[in-house]
Coordinates of C-alpha atoms and ligand atoms in Angstrom, one line a residue:
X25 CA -10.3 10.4 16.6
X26 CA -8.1 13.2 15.5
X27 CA -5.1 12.8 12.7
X28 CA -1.7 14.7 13.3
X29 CA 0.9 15.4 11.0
X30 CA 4.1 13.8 10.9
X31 CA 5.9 17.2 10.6
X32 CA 3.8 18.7 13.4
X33 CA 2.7 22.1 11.6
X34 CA -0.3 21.2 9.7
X35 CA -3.8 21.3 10.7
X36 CA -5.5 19.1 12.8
X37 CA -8.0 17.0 10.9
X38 CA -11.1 14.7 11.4
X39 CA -10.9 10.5 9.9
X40 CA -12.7 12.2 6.9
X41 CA -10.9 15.5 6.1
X42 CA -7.7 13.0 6.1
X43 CA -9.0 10.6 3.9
X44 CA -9.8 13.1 1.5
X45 CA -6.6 15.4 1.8
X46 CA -3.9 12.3 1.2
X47 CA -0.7 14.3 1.8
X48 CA -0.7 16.9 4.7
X49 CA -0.1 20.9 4.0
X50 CA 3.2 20.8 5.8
X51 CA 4.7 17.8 3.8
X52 CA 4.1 15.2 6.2
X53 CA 1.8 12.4 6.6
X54 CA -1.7 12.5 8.9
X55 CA -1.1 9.7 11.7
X56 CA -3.9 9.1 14.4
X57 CA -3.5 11.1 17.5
X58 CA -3.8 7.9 19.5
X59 CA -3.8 4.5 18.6
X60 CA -7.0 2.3 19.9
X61 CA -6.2 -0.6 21.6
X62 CA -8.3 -3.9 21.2
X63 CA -7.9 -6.1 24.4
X64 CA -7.2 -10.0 24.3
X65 CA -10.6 -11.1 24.8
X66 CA -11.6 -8.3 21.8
X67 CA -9.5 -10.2 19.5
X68 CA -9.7 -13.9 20.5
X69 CA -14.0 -13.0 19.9
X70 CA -12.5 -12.6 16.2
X71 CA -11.9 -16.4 15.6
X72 CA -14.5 -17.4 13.2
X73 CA -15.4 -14.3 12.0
X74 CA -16.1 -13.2 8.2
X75 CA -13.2 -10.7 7.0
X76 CA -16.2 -7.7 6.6
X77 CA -17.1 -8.5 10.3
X78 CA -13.3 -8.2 11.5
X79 CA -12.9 -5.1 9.2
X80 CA -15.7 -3.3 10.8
X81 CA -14.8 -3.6 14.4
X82 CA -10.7 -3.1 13.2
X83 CA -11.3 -0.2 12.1
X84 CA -14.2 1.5 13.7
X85 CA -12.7 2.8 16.4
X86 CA -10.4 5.0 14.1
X87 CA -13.4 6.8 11.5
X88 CA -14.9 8.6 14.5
X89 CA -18.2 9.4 13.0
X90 CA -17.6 9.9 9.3
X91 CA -19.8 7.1 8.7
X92 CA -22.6 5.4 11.1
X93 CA -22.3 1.7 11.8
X94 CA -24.9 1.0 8.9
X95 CA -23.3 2.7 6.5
X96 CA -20.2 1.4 6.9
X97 CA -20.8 -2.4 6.9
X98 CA -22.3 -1.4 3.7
X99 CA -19.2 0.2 2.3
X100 CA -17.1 -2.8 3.6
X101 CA -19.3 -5.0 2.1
X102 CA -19.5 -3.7 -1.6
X103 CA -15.6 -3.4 -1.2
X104 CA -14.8 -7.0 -0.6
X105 CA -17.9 -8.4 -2.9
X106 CA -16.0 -8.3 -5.9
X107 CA -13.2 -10.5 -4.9
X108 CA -12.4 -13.8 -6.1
X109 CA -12.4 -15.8 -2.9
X110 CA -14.9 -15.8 -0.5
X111 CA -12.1 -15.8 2.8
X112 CA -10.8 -12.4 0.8
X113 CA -7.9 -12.8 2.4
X114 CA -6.7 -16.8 2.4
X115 CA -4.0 -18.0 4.5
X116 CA -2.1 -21.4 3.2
X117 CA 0.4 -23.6 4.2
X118 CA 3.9 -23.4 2.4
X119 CA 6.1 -25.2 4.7
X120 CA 6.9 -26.2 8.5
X121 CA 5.6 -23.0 10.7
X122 CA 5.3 -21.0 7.6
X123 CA 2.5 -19.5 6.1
X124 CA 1.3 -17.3 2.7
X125 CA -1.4 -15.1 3.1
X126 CA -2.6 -14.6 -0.3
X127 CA -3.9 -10.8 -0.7
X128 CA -4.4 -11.5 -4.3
X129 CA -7.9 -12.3 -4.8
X130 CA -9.1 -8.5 -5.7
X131 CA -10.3 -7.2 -9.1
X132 CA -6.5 -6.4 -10.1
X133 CA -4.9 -9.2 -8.2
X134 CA -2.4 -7.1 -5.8
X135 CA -2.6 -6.4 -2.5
X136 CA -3.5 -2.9 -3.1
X137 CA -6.9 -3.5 -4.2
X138 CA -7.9 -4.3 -0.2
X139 CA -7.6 -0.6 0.4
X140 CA -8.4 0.9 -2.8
X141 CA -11.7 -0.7 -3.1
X142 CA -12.7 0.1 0.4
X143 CA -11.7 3.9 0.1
X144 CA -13.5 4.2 -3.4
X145 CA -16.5 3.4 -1.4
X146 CA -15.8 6.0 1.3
X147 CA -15.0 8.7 -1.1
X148 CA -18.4 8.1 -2.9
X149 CA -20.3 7.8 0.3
X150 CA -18.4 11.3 2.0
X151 CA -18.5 13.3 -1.3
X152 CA -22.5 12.3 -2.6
X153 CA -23.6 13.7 0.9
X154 CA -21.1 17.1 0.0
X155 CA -22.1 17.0 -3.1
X156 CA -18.3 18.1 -3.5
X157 CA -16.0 16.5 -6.3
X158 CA -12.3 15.7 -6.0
X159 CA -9.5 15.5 -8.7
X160 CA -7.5 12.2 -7.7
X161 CA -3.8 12.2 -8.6
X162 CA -2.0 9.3 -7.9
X163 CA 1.7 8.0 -8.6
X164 CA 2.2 4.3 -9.1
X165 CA 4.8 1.8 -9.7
X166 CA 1.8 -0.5 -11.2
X167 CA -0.2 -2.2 -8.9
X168 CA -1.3 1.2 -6.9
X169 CA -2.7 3.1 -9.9
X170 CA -4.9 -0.2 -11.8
X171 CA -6.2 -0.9 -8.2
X172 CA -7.0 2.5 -8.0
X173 CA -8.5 3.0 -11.7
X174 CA -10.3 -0.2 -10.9
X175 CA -12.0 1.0 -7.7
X176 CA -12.9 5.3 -9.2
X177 CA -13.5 4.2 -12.8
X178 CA -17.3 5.9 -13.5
X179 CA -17.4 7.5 -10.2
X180 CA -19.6 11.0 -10.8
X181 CA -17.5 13.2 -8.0
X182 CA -14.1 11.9 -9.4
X183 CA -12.2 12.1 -11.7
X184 CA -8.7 10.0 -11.9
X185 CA -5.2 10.3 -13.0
X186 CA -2.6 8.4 -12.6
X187 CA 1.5 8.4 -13.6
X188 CA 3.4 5.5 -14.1
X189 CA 6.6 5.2 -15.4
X190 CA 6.8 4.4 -18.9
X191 CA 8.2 0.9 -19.9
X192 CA 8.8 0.1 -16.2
X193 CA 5.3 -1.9 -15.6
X194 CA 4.0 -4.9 -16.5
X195 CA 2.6 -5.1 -19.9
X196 CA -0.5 -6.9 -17.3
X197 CA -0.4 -3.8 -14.9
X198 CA -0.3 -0.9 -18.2
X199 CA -3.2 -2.7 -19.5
X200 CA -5.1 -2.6 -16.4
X201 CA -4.6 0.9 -16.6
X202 CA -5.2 1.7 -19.9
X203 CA -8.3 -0.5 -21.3
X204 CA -11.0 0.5 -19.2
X205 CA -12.9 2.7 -21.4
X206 CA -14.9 5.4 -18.2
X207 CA -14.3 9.1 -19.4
X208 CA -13.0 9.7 -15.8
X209 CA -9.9 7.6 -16.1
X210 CA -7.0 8.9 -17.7
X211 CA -3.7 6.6 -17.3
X212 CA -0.6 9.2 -18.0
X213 CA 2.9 7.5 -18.7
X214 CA 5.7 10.1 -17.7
X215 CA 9.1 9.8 -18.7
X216 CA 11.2 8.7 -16.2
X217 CA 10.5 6.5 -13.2
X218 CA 8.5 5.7 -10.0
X219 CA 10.4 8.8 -7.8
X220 CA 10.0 10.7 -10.8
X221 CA 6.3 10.3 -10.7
X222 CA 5.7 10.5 -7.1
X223 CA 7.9 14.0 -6.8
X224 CA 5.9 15.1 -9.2
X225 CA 3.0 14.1 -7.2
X226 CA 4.3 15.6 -4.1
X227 CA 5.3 18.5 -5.8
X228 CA 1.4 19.0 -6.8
X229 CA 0.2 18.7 -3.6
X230 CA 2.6 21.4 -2.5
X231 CA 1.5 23.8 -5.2
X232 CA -1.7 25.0 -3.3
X233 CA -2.8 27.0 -5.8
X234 CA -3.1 23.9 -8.0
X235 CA -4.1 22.2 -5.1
X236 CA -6.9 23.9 -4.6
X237 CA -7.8 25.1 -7.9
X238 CA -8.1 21.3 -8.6
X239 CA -9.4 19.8 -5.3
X240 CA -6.4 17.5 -5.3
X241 CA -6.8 13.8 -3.3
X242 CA -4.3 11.7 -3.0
X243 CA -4.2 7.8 -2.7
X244 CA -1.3 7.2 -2.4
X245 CA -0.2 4.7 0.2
X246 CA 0.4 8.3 1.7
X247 CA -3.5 8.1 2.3
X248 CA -3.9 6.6 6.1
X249 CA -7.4 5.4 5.1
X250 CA -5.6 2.7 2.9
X251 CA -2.9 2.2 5.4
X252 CA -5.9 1.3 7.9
X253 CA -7.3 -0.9 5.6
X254 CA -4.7 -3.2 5.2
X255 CA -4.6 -3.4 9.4
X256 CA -7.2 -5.5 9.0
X257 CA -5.6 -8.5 7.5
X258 CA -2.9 -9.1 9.7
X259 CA -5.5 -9.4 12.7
X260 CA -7.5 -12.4 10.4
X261 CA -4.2 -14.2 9.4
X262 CA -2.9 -14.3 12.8
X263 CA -6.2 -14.9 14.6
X264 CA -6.7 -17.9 12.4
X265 CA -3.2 -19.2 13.7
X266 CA -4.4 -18.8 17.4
X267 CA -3.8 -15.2 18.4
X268 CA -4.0 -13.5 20.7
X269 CA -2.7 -16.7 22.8
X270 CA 0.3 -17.5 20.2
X271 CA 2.8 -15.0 18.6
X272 CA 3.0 -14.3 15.3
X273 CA 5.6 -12.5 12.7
X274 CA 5.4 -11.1 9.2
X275 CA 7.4 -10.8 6.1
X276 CA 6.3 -8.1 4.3
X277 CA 8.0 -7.1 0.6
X278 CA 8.0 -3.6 0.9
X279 CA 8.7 -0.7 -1.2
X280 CA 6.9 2.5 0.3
X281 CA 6.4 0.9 3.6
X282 CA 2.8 1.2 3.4
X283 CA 2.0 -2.7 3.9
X284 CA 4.0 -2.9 6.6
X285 CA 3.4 0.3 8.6
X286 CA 0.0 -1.2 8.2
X287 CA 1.4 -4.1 10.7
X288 CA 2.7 -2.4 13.0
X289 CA -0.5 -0.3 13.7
X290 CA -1.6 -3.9 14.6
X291 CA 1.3 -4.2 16.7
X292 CA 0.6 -1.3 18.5
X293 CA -3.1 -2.3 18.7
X294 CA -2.7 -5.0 21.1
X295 CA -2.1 -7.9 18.4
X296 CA 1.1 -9.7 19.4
X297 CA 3.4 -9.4 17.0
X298 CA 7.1 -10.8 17.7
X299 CA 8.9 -9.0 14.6
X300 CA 7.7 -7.5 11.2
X301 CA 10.5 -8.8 8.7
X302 CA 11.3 -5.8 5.7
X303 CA 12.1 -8.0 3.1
X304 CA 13.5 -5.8 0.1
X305 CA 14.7 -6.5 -3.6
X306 CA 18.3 -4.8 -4.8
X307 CA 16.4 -2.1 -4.3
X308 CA 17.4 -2.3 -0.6
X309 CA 17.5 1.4 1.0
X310 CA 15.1 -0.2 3.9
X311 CA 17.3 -2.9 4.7
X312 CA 20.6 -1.0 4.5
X313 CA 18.3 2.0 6.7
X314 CA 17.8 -0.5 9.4
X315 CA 20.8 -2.4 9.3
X316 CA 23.4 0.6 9.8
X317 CA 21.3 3.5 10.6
X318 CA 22.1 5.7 7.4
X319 CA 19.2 5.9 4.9
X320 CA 21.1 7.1 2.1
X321 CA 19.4 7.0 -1.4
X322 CA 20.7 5.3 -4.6
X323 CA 19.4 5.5 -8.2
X324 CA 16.5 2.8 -8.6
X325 CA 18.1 -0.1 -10.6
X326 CA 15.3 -1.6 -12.4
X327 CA 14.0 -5.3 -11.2
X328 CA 11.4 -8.9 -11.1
X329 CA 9.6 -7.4 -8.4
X330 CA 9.3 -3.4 -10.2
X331 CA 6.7 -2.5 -7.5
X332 CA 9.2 -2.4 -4.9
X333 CA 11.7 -0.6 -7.2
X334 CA 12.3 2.7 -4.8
X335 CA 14.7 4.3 -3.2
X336 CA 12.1 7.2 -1.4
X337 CA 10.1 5.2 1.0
X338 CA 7.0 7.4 1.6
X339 CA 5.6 5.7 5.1
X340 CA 9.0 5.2 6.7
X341 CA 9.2 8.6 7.7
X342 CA 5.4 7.4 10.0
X343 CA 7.8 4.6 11.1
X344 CA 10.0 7.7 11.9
X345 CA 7.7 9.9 13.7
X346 CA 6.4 7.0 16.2
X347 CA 10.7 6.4 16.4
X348 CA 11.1 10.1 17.6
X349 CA 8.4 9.8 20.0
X350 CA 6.1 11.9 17.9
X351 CA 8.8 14.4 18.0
X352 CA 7.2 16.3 14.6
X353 CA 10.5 18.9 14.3
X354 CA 12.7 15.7 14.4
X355 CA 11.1 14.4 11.2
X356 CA 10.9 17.2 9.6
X357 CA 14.6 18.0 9.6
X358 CA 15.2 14.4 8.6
X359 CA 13.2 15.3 5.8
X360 CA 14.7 18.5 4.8
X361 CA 18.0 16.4 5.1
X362 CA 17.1 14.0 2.8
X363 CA 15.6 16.6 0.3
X364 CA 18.6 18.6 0.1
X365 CA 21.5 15.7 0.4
X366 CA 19.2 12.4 -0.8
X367 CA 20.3 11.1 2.9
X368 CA 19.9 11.3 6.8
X369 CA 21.1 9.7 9.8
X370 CA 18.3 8.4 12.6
X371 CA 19.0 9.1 15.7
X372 CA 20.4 6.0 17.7
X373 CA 17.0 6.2 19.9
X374 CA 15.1 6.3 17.1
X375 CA 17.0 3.1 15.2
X376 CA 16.8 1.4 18.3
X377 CA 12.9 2.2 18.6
X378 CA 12.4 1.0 15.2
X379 CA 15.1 -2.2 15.8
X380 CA 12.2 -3.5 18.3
X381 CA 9.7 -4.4 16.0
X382 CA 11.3 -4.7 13.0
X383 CA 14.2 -6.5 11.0
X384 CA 15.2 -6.8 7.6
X385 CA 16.3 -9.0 4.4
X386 CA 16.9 -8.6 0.8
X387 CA 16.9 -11.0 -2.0
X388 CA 18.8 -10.5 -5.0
X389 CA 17.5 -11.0 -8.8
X390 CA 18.7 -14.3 -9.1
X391 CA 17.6 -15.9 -5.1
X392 CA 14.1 -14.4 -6.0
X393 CA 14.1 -16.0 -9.3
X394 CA 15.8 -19.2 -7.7
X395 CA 13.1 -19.2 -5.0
X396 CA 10.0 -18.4 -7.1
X397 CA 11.1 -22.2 -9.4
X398 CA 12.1 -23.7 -5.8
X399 CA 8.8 -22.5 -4.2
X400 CA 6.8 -24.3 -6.9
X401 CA 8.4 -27.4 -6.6
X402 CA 8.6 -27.8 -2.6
X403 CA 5.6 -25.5 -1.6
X404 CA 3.1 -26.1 -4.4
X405 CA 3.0 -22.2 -5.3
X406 CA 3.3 -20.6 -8.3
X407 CA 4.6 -17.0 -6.3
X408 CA 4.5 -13.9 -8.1
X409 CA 8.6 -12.0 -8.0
X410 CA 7.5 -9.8 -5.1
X411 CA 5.7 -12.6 -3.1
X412 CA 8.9 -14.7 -3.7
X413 CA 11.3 -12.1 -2.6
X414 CA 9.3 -12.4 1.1
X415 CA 9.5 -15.9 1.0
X416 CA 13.2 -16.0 0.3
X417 CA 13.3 -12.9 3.1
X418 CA 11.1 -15.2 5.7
X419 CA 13.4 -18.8 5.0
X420 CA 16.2 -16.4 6.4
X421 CA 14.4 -15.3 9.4
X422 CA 12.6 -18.2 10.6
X423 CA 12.6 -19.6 13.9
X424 CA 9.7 -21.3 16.4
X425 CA 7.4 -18.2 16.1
X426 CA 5.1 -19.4 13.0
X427 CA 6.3 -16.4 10.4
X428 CA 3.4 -15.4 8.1
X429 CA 4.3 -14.0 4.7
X430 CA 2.4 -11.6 2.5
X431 CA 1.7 -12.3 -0.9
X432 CA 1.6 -9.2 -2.4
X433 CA 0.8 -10.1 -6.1
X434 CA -0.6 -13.2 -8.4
X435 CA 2.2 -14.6 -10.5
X436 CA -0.6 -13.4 -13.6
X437 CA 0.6 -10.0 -13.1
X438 CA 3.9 -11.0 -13.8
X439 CA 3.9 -13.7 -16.3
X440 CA 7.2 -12.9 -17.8
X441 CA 9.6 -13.0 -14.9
X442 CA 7.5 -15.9 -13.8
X443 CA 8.1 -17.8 -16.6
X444 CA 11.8 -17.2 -17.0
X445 CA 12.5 -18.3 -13.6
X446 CA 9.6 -21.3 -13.4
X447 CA 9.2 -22.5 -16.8
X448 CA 5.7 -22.1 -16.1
X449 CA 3.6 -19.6 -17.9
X450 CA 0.5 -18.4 -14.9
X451 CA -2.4 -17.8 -16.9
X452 CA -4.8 -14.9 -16.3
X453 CA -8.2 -15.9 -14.6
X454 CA -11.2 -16.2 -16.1
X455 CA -12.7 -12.9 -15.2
X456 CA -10.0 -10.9 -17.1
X457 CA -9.4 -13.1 -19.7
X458 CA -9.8 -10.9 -22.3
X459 CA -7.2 -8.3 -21.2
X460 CA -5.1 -8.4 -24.4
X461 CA -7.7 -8.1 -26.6
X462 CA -9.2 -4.5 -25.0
X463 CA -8.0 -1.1 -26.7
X464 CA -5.4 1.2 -24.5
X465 CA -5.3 4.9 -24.4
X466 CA -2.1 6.1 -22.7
X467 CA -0.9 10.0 -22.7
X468 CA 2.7 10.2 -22.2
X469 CA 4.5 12.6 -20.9
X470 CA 7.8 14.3 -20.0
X471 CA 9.3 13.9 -15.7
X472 CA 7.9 17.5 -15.8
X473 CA 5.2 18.7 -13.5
X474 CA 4.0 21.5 -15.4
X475 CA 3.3 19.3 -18.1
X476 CA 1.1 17.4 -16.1
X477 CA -0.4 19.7 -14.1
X478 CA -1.5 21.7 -17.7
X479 CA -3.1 17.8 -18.9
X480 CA -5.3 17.8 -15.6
X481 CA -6.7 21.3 -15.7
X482 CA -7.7 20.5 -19.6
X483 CA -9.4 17.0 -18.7
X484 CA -11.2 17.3 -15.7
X485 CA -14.9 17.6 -15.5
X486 CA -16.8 20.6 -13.6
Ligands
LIG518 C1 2.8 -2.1 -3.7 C2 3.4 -3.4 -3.8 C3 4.4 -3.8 -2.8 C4 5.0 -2.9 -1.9 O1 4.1 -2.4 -0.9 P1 4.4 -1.1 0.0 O2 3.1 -0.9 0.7 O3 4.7 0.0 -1.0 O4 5.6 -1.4 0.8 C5 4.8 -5.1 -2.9 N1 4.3 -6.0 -3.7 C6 3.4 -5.7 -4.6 C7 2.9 -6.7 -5.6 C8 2.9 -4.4 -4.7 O5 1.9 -4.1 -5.6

């Protein structure tokens, strides 16, 4: 299996060389070549599997031989051990036709911690047979860089750093980030906010020198190893509701598109999926992309649900490049246009391509704060602000297909705006009970990359 880039110009590289590159030299994003395709009869032998056993054969067919079989049912396995419930991925109940599937259960109770705890186990497996080390750089609205801290922290070949915005995460997610105490960890708060962080990001990986200099990885949602993890959930979830003999769809609350893209490699997999619902906050760039064709950015306005607060949505542009037919030039001029004029216009092929599979909602401050007090009283869940924006997205998109909504974080994470809109305050479980009472070390930092770059050249390890 061979990975392409989006923009069409930059090398050719293997499952592993990806994984460990992040962001490709032309700007783009590695894709696969070809997409495997599982039959019917491939999928329906998934009812009543374990989540490691569906993982494996999910995703084997896209790691060519970076791993052998062995190894990797080990890696999967010491991924998922650590979670709090042993499904890993649970699917419940909220209403008629309509189910939750709660991606919650990890070390750092988001989503994100599916893929970042499986690629911290492929990094250490590929770089202790190197014997090579890597300087991870990541950009994070929250939930991305304490999953990731969580999964590298006292790694030997690593060593981390991640930039959040200051003030704009949880006081939950910055302690996540800050307390644990591994010399390798270093949880950098740069003025400004998530685009500011991620350009800078982007901006690194574009300075080879550095790049080099550094041995720069990226995991960022930009990463297709953690893309490919989260494929893996959305063939469980519907399997358990009777595919590949029934249709399913999603609502996914989506920021940088990663979680969803995710779905649609599913899609494109063989597992019938009907549509994949965007479901944004104010914050709405997707929704207003898809709904008239013009993805024009705006400046983030701060909200509930602040790890979908962005207005540069990193894995649309895959969404793009499948949209153009693989048509790398196309993309990358869309690209240009939006780095020069913070807009572009897709192509009505291309919108119509995309208009297939997907469709879009948003929900305001106040229906996601309505829906997360409504939610507890008529569905029996406490939903965290970016779970409830998908709810309130799916309500509005519901029809006889049963529609299958992610939820992205536990209401722990986000105890305040939980609260305010529920009353209810969702204490922390038992495991990290004691997350108040750590010490933090935080570095801040100006928007500047310079500055940044100068902090990891001093701290890393040789
Ligand atoms: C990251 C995140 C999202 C958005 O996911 P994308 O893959 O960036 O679209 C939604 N909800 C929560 C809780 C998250 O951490």
């Amino acid at each position: 299996m061979q990975y392409i880039s989006t923009r069409g110009t930059a090398p050719v590289l293997s499952f592993e060389e990806a994984m460990l590159t992040g962001l490709a030299r032309d700007g783009g994003l590695y894709v696969p070549e070809t997409i495997p395709a599982l039959s019917a009869d491939d999928i329906r032998s998934f009812r009543g599997q374990s989540y490691e056993d569906v993982a494996f054969r999910v995703m084997k067919p896209f790691i060519g031989d970076t791993f052998t079989d062995t190894e990797f049912q080990e890696i999967i396995a010491k991924a998922y051990a650590g979670f709090g419930h042993d499904a890993r991925a649970p699917l419940v109940q909220v209403g008629t036709n309509h189910y939750l599937l709660e991606l919650f259960h990890g070390p750092t109770l988001a989503f994100k911690d599916f893929a970042m705890q499986l690629i911290g186990q492929m990094f250490q497996k590929a770089l202790g047979r190197s014997g090579n080390r890597v300087t991870i750089v990541g950009a994070t609205s929250g939930d991305t860089g304490s999953a990731a801290i969580e999964a590298f922290k006292g790694l030997d070949a690593v060593d981390v750093f991640i930039l959040y915005p200051n003030g704009r995460v949880s006081e939950v997610q910055r302690r996540q980030m800050t307390t644990p105490t591994d010399a390798n960890v270093h949880a950098l708060a740069v003025e400004g906010d998530f685009d500011t962080c991620q350009g800078a990001l982007k901006d690194m990986f574009n300075d080879f020198e550095f790049r080099d200099g550094v041995r720069l990885a990226g995991v960022n949602s930009i990463n297709w190893a953690r893309v490919l993890a989260q494929v893996v959930y959305y063939f469980t979830s519907a399997v358990s509701l009777g595919a590949p003999d029934r249709k399913v769809s999603f609502t996914v609350p989506t920021g940088n598109f990663g979680d969803i893209f995710a779905g649609y490699i599913a899609q494109q997999m063989g597992l019938p999926i009907e549509k994949l619902v965007i479901a944004t906050n104010q914050n709405d760039i997707l929704h207003r992309a898809l709904s008239t064709g013009a993805y024009t950015t705006e400046g983030v306005i701060p909200s509930i649900s602040p790890s979908m607060d962005i207005q540069v949505s990193s894995n649309f542009e895959r969404a793009l490049f499948f949209a153009y037919e693989k048509d790398g030039a196309a993309v990358a001029q869309q690209m240009e246009a939006l780095k020069s004029n913070g807009a572009f216009t897709i192509s009505q092929g291309a919108i119509e391509a995309l208009r297939e599979t997907f469709v879009s909602g948003r929900a305001s401050e106040e229906e996601t704060s309505a829906m997360i007090k409504t939610a507890h009283e008529t569905m029996g869940e406490l939903l965290c602000p970016h779970s409830a924006v998908g709810v309130k997205v799916a309500l509005d998109h519901q029809g006889s297909i049963p529609m299958i909504t992610l939820g992205t974080a536990h209401p722990a994470k986000f105890p305040a705006a939980v609260e305010a809109a529920s009353g209810l305050h969702p204490p922390l479980p038992d495991r990290m009970a004691d997350l108040y009472d750590r010490p933090e070390r935080i570095t801040e930092l100006p928007g500047d990359v310079s500055a940044i770059q100068a902090v990891i050249r001093e701290r890393i390890r040789t």
